[in-house]
Coordinates of C-alpha atoms and ligand atoms in Angstrom, one line a residue:
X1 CA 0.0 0.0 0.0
X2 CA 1.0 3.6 -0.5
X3 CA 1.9 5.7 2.9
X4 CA 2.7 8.5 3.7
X5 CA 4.4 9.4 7.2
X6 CA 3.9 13.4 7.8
X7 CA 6.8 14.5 10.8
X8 CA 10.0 12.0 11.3
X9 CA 10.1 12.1 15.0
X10 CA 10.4 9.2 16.7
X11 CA 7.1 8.2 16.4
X12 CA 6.8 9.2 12.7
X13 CA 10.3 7.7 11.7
X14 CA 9.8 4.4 13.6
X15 CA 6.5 4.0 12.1
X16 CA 7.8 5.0 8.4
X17 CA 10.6 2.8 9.0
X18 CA 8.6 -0.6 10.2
X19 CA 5.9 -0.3 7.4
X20 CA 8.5 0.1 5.0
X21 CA 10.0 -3.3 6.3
X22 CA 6.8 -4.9 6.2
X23 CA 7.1 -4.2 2.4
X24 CA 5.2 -1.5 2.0
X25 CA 5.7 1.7 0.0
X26 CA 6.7 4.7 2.0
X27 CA 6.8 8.1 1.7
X28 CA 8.5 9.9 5.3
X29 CA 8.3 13.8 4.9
X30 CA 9.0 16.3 7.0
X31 CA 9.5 20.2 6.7
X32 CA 13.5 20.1 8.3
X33 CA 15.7 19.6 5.4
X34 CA 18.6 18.8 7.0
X35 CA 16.8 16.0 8.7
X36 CA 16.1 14.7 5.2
X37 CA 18.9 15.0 3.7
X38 CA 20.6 13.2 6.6
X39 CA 18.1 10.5 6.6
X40 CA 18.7 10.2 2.7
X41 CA 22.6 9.6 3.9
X42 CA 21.7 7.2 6.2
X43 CA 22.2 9.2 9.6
X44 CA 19.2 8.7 11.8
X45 CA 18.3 12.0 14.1
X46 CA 17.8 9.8 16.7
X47 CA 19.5 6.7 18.5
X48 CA 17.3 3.5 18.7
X49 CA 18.6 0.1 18.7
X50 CA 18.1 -1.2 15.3
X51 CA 16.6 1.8 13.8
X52 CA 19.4 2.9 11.2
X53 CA 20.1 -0.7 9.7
X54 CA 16.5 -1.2 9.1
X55 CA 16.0 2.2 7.8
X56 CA 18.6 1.9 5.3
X57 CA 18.1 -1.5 3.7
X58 CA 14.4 0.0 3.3
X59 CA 15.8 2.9 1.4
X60 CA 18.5 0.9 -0.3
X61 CA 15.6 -1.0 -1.9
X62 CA 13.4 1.0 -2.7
X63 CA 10.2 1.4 -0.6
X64 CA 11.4 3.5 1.7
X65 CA 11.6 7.6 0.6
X66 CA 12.3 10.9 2.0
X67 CA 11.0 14.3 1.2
X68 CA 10.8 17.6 2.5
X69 CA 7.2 18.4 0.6
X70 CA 3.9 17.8 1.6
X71 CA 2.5 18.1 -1.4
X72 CA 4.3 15.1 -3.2
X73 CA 3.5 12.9 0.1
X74 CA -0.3 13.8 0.0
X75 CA -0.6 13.1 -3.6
X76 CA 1.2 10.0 -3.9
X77 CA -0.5 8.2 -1.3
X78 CA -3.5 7.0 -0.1
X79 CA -2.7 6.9 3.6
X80 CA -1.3 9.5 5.1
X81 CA -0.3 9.4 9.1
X82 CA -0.1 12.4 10.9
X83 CA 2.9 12.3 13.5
X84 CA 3.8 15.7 13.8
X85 CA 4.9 17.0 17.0
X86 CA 2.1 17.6 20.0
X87 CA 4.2 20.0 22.6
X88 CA 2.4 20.8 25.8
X89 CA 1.7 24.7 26.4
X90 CA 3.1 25.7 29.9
X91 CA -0.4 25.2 31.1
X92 CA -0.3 21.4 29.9
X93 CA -2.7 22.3 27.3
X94 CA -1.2 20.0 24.0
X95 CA -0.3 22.9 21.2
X96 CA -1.8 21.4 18.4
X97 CA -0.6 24.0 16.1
X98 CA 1.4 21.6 14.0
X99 CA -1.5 19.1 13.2
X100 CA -3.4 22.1 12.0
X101 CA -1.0 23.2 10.0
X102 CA -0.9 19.0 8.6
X103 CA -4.4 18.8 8.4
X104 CA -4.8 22.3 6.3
X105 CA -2.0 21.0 4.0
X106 CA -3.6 17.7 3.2
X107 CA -7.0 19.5 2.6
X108 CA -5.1 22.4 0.4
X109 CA -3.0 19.1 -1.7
X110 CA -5.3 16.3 -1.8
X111 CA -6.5 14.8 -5.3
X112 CA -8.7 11.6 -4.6
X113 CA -9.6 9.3 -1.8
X114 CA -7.3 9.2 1.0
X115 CA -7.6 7.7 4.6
X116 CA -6.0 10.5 7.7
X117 CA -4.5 8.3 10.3
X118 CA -3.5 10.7 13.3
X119 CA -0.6 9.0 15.0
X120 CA 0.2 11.6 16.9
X121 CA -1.1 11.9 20.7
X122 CA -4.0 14.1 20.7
X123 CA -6.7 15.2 22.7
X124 CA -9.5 13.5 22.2
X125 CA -11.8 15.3 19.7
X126 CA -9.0 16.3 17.3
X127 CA -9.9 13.7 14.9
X128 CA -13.4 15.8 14.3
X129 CA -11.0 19.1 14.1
X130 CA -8.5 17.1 11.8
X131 CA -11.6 16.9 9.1
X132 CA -13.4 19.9 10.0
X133 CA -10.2 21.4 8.7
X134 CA -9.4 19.2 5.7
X135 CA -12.7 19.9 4.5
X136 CA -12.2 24.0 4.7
X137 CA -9.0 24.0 3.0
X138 CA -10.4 21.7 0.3
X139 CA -10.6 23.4 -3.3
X140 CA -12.3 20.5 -5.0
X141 CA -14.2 18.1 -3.6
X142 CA -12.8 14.3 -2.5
X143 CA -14.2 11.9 -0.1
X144 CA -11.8 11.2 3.3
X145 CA -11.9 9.2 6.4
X146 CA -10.5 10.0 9.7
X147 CA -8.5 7.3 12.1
X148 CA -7.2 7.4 15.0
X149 CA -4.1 4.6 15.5
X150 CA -2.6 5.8 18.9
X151 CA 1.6 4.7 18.9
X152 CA 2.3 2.4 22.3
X153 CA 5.8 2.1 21.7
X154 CA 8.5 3.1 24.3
X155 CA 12.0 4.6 23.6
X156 CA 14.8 2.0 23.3
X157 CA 12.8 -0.5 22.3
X158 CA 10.7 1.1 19.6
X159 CA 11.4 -1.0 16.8
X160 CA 10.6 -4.5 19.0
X161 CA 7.4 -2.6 20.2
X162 CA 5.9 -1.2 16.7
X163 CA 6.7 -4.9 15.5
X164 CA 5.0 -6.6 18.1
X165 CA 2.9 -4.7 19.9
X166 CA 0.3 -5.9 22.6
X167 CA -2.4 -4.5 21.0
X168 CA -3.1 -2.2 18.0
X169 CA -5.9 0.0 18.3
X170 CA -7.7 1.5 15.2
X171 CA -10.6 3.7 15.7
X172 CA -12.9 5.2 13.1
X173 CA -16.5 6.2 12.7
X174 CA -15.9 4.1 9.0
X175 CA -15.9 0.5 9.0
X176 CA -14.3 0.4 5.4
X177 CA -11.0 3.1 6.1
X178 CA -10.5 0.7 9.8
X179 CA -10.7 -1.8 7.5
X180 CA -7.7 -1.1 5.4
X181 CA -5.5 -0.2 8.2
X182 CA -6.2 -3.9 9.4
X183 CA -4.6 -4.5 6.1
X184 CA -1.8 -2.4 6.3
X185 CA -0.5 -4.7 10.0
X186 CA -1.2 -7.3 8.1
X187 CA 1.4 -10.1 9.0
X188 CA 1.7 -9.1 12.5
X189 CA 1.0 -10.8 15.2
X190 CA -1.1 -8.8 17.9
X191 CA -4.6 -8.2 18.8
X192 CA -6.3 -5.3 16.5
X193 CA -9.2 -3.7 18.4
X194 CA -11.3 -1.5 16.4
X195 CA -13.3 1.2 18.3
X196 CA -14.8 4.6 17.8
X197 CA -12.9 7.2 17.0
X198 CA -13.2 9.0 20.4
X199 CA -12.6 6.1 21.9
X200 CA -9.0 5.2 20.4
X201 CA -8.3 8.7 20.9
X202 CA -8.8 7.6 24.3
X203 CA -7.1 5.1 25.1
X204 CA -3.9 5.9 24.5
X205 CA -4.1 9.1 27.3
X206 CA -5.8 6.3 29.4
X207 CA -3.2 4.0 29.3
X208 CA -0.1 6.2 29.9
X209 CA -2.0 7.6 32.9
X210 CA -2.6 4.6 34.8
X211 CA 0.8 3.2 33.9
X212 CA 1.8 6.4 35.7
X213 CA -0.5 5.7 38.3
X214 CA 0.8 2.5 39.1
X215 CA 4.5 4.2 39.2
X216 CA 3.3 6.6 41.6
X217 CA 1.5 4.3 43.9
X218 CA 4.9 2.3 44.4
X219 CA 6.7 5.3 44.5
X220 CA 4.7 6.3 47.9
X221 CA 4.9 2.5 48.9
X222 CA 8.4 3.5 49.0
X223 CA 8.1 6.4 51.1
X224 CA 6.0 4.2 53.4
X225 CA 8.3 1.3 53.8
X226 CA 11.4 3.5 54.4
X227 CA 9.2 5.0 57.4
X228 CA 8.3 1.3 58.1
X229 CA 11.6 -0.5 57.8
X230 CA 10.1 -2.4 54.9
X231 CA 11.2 -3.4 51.7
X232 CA 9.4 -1.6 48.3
X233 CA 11.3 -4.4 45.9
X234 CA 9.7 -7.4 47.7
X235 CA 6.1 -5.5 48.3
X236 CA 6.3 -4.9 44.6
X237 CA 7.1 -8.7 43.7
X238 CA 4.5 -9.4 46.5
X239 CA 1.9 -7.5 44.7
X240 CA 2.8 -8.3 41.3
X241 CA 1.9 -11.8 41.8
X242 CA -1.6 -11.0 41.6
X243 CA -2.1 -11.6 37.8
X244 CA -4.6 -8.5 38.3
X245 CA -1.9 -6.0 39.2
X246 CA 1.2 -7.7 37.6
X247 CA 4.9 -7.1 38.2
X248 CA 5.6 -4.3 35.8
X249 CA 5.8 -0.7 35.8
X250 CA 6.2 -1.4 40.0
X251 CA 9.9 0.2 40.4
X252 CA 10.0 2.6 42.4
X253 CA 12.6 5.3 42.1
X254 CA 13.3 9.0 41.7
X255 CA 10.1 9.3 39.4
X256 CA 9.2 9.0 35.3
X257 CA 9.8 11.4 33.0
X258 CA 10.5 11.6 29.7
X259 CA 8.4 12.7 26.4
X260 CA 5.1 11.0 27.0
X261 CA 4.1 10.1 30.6
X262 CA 4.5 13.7 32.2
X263 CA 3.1 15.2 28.6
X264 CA 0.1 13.0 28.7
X265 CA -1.2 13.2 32.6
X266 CA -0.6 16.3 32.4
X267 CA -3.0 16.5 29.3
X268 CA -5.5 14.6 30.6
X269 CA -5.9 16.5 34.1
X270 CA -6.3 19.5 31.4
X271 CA -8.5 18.2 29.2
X272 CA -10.9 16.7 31.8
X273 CA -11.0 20.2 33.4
X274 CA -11.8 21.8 30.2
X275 CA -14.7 19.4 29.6
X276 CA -15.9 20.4 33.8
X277 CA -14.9 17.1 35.0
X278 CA -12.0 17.0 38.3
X279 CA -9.3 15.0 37.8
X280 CA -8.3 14.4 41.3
X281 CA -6.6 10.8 41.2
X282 CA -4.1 12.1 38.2
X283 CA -3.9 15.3 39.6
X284 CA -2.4 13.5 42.5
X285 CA -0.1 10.8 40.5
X286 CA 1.6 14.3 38.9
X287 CA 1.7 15.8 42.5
X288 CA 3.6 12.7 43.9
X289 CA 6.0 12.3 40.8
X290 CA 6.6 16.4 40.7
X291 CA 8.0 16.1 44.2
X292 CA 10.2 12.6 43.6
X293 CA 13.5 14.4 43.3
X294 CA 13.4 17.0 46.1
X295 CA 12.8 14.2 47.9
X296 CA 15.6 12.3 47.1
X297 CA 17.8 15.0 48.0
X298 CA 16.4 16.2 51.0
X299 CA 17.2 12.3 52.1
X300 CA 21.0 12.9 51.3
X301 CA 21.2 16.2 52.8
X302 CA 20.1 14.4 56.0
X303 CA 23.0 11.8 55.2
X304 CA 25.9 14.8 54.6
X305 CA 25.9 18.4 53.6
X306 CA 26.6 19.1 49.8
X307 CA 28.7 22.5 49.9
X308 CA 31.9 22.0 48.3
X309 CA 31.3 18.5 48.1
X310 CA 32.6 16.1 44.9
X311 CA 29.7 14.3 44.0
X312 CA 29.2 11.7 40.8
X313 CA 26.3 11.6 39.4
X314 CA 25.6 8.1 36.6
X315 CA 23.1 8.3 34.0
X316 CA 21.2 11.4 32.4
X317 CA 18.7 10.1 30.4
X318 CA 15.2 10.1 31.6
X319 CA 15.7 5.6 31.1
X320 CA 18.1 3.4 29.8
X321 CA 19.0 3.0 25.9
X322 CA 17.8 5.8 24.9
X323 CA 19.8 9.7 24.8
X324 CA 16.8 11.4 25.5
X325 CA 16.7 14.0 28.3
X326 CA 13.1 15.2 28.2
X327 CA 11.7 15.5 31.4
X328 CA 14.8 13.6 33.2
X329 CA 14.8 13.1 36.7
X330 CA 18.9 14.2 36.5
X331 CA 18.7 17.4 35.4
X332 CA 16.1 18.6 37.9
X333 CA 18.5 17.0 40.3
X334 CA 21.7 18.2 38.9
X335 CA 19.8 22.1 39.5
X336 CA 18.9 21.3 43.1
X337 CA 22.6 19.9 43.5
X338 CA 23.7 23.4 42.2
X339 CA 21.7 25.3 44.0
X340 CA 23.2 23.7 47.3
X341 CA 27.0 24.2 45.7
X342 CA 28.0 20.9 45.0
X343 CA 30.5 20.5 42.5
X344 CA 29.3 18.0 40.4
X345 CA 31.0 15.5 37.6
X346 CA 28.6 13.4 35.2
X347 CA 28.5 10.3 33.3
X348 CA 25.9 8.6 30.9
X349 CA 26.6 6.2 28.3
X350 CA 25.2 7.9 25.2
X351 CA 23.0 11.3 26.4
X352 CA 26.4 13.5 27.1
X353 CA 25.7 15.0 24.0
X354 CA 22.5 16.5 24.7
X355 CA 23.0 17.1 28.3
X356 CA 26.3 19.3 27.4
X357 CA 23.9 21.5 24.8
X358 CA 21.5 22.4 28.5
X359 CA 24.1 22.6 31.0
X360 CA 26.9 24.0 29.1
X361 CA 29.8 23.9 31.8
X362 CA 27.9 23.7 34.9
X363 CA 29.2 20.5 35.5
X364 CA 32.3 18.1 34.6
X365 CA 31.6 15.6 31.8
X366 CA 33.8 11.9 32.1
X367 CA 34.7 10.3 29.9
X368 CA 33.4 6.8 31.6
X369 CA 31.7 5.8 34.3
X370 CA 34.9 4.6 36.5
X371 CA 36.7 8.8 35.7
X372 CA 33.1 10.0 37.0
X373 CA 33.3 8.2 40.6
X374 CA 36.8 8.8 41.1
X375 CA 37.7 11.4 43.7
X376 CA 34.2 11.9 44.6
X377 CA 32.5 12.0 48.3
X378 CA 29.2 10.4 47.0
X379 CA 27.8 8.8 44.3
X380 CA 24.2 9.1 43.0
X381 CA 22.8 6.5 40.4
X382 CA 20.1 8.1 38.6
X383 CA 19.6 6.3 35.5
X384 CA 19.8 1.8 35.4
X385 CA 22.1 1.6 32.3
X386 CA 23.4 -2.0 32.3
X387 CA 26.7 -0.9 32.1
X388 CA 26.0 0.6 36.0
X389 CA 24.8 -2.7 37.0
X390 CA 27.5 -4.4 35.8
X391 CA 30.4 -2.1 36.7
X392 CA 32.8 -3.0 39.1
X393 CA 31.6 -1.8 42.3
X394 CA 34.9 -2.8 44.1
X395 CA 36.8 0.0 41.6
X396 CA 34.1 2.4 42.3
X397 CA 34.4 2.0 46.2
X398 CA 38.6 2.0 45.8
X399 CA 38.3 5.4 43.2
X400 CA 35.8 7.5 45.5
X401 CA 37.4 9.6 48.2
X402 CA 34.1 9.4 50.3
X403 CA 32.2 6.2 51.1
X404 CA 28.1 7.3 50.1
X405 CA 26.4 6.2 47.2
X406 CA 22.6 6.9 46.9
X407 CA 20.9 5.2 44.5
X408 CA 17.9 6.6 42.6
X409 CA 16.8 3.1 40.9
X410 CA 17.5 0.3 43.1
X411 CA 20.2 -1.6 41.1
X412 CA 22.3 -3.2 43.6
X413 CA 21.8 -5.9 46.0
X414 CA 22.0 -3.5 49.9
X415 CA 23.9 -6.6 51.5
X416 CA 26.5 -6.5 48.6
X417 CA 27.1 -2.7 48.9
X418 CA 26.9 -2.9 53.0
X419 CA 30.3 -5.0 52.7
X420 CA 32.3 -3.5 50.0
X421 CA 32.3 -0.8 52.1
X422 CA 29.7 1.5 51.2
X423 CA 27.6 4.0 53.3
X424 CA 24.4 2.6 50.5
X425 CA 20.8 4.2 50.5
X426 CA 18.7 3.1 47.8
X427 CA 14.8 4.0 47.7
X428 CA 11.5 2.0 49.9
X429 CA 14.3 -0.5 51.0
Ligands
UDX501 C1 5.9 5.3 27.5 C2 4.9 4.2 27.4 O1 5.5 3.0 28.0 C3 4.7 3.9 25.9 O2 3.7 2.8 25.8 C4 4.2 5.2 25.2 O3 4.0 4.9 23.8 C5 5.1 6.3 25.5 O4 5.3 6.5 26.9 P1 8.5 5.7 27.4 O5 8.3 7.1 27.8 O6 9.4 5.5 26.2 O7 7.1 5.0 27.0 O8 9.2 5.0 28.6 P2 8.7 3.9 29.7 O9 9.6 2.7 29.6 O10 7.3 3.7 29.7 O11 9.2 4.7 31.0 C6 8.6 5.9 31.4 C7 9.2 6.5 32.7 O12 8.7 5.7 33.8 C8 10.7 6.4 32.8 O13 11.2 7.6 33.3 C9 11.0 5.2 33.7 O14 12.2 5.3 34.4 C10 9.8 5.3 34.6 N1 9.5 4.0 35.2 C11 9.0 3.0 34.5 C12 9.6 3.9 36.6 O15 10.0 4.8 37.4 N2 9.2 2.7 37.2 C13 8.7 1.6 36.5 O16 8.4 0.6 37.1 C14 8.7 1.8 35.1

């Protein structure tokens, strides 16, 4: 089938880039040429596992293209996805400037039959803007259909989770255009729920706030056992026993972040407000994970004073295998650290790059994770890289100066740490 992908972010790229491999033709466009032309050179603007080679042997043969004009990607297909960008407004409100702008283009180029996916995360309702304002930029009439196909997949592993996702969710008021997207996953192996439009638009805000929930809840588990002398890790495994509350997304820690979970709830509590209905239960999940890091430091500052002190800090990124810093916990830890004068050196395995670009030379970059511990008083773990679980915490111990190491995602075994020497504090344990 002809598609087009409108925005290569990582949704839109990831998407462009499995369709492609599933053999269809595809058209990935977006307005920043020097995103293009990199793409067309085989440099991906992004790093995910297994992206580029995939991405490239698509282009190499032939169904995979990149363009920079609208026009061409509207009239050559007859699906077009929207994955544009979907920025929150400081008030949480999602700016949907950009899917306007999509939507007016597709209505101003479009010359027969075409099917308007939005892969984007919108607010529900959008869809019915999407065609309101395809139909008003129209200059000749064509029939359309409006979808909504809501993208579950999670950074560093994007590629495993657009190929084999738990479920795919398609949502239309037209049983014929959901139809043809059923064709289009065709060869996959997942569950396809179709649904109202509304609905799907739904379900993605739905989902991403309760997985948040359920990362909040443990997080104040933790809070609960450390007053308790309990242990989060085992209550966790404990609970997630249950096949109804199940094992994952029940790590507690220094709180999510990233580009989705902190966008999303905070869209939701908006949107629900807008429509006159309280969202107190979310509001409280943002509440608990807004107040995750001042927490975390106001437990080392009852541990040792930061003035003057070395301090290492090990991952940047918001998670593991991925170099994005949206939203991380680090950086609105690295401020407080500031703020209390610590003097502070920093290590992650592939987000340097973007964390230099913010904080410029605030801090001390290493080179690796052993250069960042040496000579330090304490060490903070922030981010579960597997290269951090599977350091040498011996070399660590014998390169610090100091003996404290407070760890933000519970990686190591307490006992372990207890006799190498270290002063360890981990979180709800
Ligand atoms: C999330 C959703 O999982 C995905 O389905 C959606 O499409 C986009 O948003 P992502 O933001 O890539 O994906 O990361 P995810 O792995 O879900 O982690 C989100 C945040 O929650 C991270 O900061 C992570 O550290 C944190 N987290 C996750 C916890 O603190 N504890 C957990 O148990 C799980």
């Amino acid at each position: 089938m002809k598609i087009s992908v409108i925005g290569t972010g990582y949704v839109g790229l990831v998407t462009g880039v499995v369709f492609a491999h599933l053999g269809h033709n595809v058209i990935c466009m977006d307005k920043n040429e020097e995103k293009i032309e990199k793409l067309k050179n085989g440099i991906m603007p992004i790093y995910e596992p297994g992206l580029e080679e995939m991405a490239n042997k698509s282009y190499r043969e032939g169904r995979l293209f990149y363009t920079t004009s609208i026009k061409d990607a509207v009239e050559k297909s007859e699906i077009i996805f929207i994955a544009v960008d979907t920025m929150p407004k400081k008030n949480w409100q999602t700016d949907l400037s950009s899917v306007k702008k999509v939507a007016a283009d597709i209505g101003r180029y479009i010359n027969g039959y075409k099917i308007v996916v939005n892969k984007s995360t919108v607010p529900v309702g959008t869809g019915d803007l999407v065609g309101k304002i395809i139909k008003k930029n129209m200059k000749k009439k064509f029939h359309f259909d409006i979808v909504s196909n809501p993208e579950f997949l999670r950074e560093g592993q994007a590629i495993y989770d657009t190929l084999q996702p738990d479920r795919i969710i398609i949502g239309s008021e037209s049983v014929e255009a959901a139809m043809k997207i059923v064709e289009l996953y065709q060869g996959m192996n997942s569950v396809i729920k179709i649904t109202k439009l509304k609905s799907a638009e739904l379900i993605k805000y739905a989902s991403n706030s309760f997985l948040g929930m359920k990362i909040s809840f443990i997080n104040s588990i933790a809070d609960l056992a450390e007053i308790t002398g309990s242990d989060v890790t085992e209550i966790a495994e404990g609970m997630g026993l249950d096949k109804r509350i199940g094992r994952e997304f029940l790590n507690a820690g220094i709180g999510y972040g990233g580009s989705c979970f902190p966008k999303d709830i905070g869209s939701l509590i908006y949107t629900a407000k807008s429509l006159g209905y309280d969202f107190g239960i979310l509001k409280e999940v943002k509440k608990v994970n807004d107040k995750r890091v001042k927490r975390f430091v106001e437990r080392i500052k009852k541990v040792t004073k930061l003035t003057n002190r070395k301090v290492g800090i090990l991952g940047l990124s918001f998670k593991p295998n991925t170099d994005d810093i949206r939203e991380a916990p680090s950086l609105k830890l690295i401020e407080l650290l500031l703020k209390d004068k610590a003097k502070l050196k920093v290590y992650d395995p592939v987000a340097m790059e973007n964390v230099k670009k913010v904080l410029k030379n605030k801090v001390e970059y290493s080179k690796d994770l052993y250069n960042c511990v040496d000579g330090t008083d304490l060490v903070i773990l922030v981010t579960e890289w597997d290269v951090f679980k599977n350091a040498d915490l011996k070399r660590i111990k014998d390169g610090m100066k100091g003996d404290l190491f407070f760890d933000g995602r519970n990686v190591y075994d307490p006992q372990i740490m207890k006799s190498l020497g270290f002063r360890y504090f981990s979180v709800g344990r």
